[in-house]
GROMACS .gro file of C-alpha atoms in nm:
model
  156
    1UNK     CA    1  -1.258  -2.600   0.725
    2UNK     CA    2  -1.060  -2.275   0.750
    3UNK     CA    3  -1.024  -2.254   0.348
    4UNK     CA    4  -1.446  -2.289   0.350
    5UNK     CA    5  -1.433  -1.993   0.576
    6UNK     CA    6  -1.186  -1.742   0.423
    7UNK     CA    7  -1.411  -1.837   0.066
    8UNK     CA    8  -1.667  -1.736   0.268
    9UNK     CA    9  -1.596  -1.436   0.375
   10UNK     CA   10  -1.492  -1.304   0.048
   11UNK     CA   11  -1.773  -1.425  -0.060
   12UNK     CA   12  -1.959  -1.172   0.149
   13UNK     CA   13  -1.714  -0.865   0.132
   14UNK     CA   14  -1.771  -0.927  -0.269
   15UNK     CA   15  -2.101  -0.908  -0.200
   16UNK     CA   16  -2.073  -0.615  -0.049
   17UNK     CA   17  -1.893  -0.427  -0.211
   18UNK     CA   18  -2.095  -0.512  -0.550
   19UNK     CA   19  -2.378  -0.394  -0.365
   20UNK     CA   20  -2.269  -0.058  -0.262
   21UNK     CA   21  -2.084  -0.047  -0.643
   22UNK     CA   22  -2.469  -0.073  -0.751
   23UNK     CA   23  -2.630   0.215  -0.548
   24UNK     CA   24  -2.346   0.428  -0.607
   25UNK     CA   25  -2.514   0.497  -0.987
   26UNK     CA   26  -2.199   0.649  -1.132
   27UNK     CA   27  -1.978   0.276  -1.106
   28UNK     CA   28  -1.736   0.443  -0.874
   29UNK     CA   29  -1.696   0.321  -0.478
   30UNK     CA   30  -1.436   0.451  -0.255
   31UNK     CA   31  -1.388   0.234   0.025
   32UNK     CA   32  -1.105   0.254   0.381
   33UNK     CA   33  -0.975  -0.084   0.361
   34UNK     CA   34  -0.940  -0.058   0.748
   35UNK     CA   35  -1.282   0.025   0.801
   36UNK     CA   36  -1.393  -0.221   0.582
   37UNK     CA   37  -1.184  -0.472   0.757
   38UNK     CA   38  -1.332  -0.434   1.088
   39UNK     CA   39  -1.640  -0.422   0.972
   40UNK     CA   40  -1.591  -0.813   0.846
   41UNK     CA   41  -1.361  -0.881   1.162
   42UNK     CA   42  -1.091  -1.033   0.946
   43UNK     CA   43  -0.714  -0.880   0.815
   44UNK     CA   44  -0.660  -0.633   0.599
   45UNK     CA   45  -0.504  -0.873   0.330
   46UNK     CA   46  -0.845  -1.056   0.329
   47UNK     CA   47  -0.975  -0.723   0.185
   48UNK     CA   48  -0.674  -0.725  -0.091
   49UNK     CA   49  -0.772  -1.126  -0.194
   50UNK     CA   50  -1.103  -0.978  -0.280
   51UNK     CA   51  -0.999  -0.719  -0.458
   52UNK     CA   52  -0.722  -0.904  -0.685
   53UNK     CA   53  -1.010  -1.166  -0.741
   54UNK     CA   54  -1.327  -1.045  -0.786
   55UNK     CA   55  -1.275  -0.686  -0.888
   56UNK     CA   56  -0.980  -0.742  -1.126
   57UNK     CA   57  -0.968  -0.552  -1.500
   58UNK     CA   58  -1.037  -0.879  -1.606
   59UNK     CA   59  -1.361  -0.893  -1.466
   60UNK     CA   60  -1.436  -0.526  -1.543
   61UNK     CA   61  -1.294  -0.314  -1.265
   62UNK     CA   62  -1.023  -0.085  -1.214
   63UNK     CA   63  -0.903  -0.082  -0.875
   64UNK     CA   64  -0.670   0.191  -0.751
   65UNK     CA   65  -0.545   0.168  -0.422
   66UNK     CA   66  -0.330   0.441  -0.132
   67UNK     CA   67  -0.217   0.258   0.152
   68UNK     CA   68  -0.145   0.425   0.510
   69UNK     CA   69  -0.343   0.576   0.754
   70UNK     CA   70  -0.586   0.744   0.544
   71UNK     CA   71  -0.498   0.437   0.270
   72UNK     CA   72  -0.844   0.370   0.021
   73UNK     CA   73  -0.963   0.149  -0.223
   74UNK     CA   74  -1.130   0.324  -0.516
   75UNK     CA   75  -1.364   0.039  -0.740
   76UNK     CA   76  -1.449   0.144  -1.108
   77UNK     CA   77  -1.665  -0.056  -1.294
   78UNK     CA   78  -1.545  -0.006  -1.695
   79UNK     CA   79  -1.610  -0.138  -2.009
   80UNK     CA   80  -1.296  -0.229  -2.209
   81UNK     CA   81  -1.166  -0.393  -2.528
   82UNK     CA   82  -0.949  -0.716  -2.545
   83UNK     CA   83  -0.672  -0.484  -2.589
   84UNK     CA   84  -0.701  -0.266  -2.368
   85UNK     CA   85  -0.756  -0.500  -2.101
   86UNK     CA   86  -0.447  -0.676  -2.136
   87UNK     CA   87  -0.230  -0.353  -2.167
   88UNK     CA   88  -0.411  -0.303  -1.833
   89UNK     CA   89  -0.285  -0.635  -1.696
   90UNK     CA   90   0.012  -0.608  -1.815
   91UNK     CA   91   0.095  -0.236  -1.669
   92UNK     CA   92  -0.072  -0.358  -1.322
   93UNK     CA   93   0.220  -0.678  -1.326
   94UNK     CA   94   0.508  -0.542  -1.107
   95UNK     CA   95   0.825  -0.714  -1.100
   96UNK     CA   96   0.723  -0.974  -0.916
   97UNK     CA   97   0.425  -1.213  -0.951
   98UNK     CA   98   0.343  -1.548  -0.714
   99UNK     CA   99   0.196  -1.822  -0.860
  100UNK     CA  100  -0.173  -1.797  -0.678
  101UNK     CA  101  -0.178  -1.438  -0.835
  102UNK     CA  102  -0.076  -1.594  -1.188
  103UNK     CA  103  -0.314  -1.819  -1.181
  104UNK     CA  104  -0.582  -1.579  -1.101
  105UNK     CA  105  -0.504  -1.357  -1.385
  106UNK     CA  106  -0.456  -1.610  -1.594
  107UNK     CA  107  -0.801  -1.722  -1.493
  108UNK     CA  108  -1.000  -1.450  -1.501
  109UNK     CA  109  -0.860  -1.348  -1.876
  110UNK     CA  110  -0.957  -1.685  -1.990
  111UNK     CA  111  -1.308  -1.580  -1.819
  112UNK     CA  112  -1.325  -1.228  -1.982
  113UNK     CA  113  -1.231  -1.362  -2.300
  114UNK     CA  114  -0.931  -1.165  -2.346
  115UNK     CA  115  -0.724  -1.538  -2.397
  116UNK     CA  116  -0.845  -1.847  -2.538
  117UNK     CA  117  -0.816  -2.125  -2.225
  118UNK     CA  118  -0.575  -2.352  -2.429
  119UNK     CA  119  -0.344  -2.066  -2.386
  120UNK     CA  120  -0.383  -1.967  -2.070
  121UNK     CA  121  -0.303  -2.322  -1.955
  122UNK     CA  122  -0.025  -2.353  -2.151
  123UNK     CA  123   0.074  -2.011  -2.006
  124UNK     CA  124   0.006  -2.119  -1.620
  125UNK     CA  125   0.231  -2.406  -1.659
  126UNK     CA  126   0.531  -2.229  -1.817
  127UNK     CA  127   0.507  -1.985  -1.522
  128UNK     CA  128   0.425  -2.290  -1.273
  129UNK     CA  129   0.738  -2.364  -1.011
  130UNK     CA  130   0.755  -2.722  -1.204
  131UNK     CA  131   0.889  -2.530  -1.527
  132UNK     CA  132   1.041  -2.283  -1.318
  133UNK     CA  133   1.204  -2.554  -1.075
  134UNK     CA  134   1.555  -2.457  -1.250
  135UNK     CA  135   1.533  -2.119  -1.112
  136UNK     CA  136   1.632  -1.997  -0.769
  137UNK     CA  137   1.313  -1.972  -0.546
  138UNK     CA  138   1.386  -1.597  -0.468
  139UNK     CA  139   1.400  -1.532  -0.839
  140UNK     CA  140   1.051  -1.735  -0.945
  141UNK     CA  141   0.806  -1.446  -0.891
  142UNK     CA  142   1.059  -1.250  -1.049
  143UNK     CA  143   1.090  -1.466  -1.416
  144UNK     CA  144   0.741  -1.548  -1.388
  145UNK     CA  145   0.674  -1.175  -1.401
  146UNK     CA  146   0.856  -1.132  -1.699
  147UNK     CA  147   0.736  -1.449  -1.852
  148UNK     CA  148   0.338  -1.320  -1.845
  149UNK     CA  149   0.437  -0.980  -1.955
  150UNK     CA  150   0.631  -1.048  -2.251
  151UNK     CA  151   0.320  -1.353  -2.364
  152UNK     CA  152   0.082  -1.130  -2.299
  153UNK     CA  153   0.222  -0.816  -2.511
  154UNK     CA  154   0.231  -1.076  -2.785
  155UNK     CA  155  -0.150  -1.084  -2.727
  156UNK     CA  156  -0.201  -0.751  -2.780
   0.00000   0.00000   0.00000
């Protein structure tokens, strides 16, 4: 029941957000992620699943984010190439990727288009903890970082 809910709720701050994204006119929406938060009575992070899911480069938005006091989400909607999506992707990576956020990326550039699906399964279960079950748990997120990066580049 609690999964339902959370889905639900991002389901509605997606909403949202694509609805203020819309009457803004420019594709630009600057958001406080603490204000936003309270306004949907749930955590902070809640606002950050939304953001890595629905608004990823992937899907045609570049988020940039400040966190702190006076922290903000900025939402851009863009247009980009295959190429320049994934050089996107794989400049927003860090050094550390879980596997819910792998999948996700993996996911939504199977959705864009940017990799064919055979491939982006294959690529999900190199970087899955099964193939990766030789690895120290503190050092997964790390390889599985480097993993997606260097597959990806090969994309480009």
């Amino acid at each position: 029941m609690k999964r339902g809910a959370r889905m639900g709720i991002s389901d509605l701050i997606a909403g949202f957000l694509q609805e203020c994204l819309d009457e803004t006119g420019d594709g630009v929406l600057e958001v406080q992620r603490g204000e936003l938060a309270q306004r949907f009575n749930c955590v902070p992070s809640q606002i950050n699943y939304v953001m890595s899911t629905r608004f990823s480069p992937e899907r045609g938005y570049i988020v940039e984010s400040r966190r702190g006091g006076n922290g903000y989400i900025r939402i851009t909607r863009v247009q980009v190439d295959r190429e320049t999506l994934l050089m996107h992707v794989i400049n927003s990576l860090g050094d550390r990727v879980d596997l819910p956020s792998a999948r996700a990326i993996l996911g939504n550039l199977a959705e864009a288009g940017a990799l064919k699906e055979d491939l982006a399964r294959t690529l999900l279960a190199a970087v899955g903890d099964k193939a990766l079950g030789a690895v120290p748990r503190d050092l997964r997120d790390q390889v599985r970082a480097d993993v997606l990066k260097n597959v990806l580049i090969l994309q480009v």
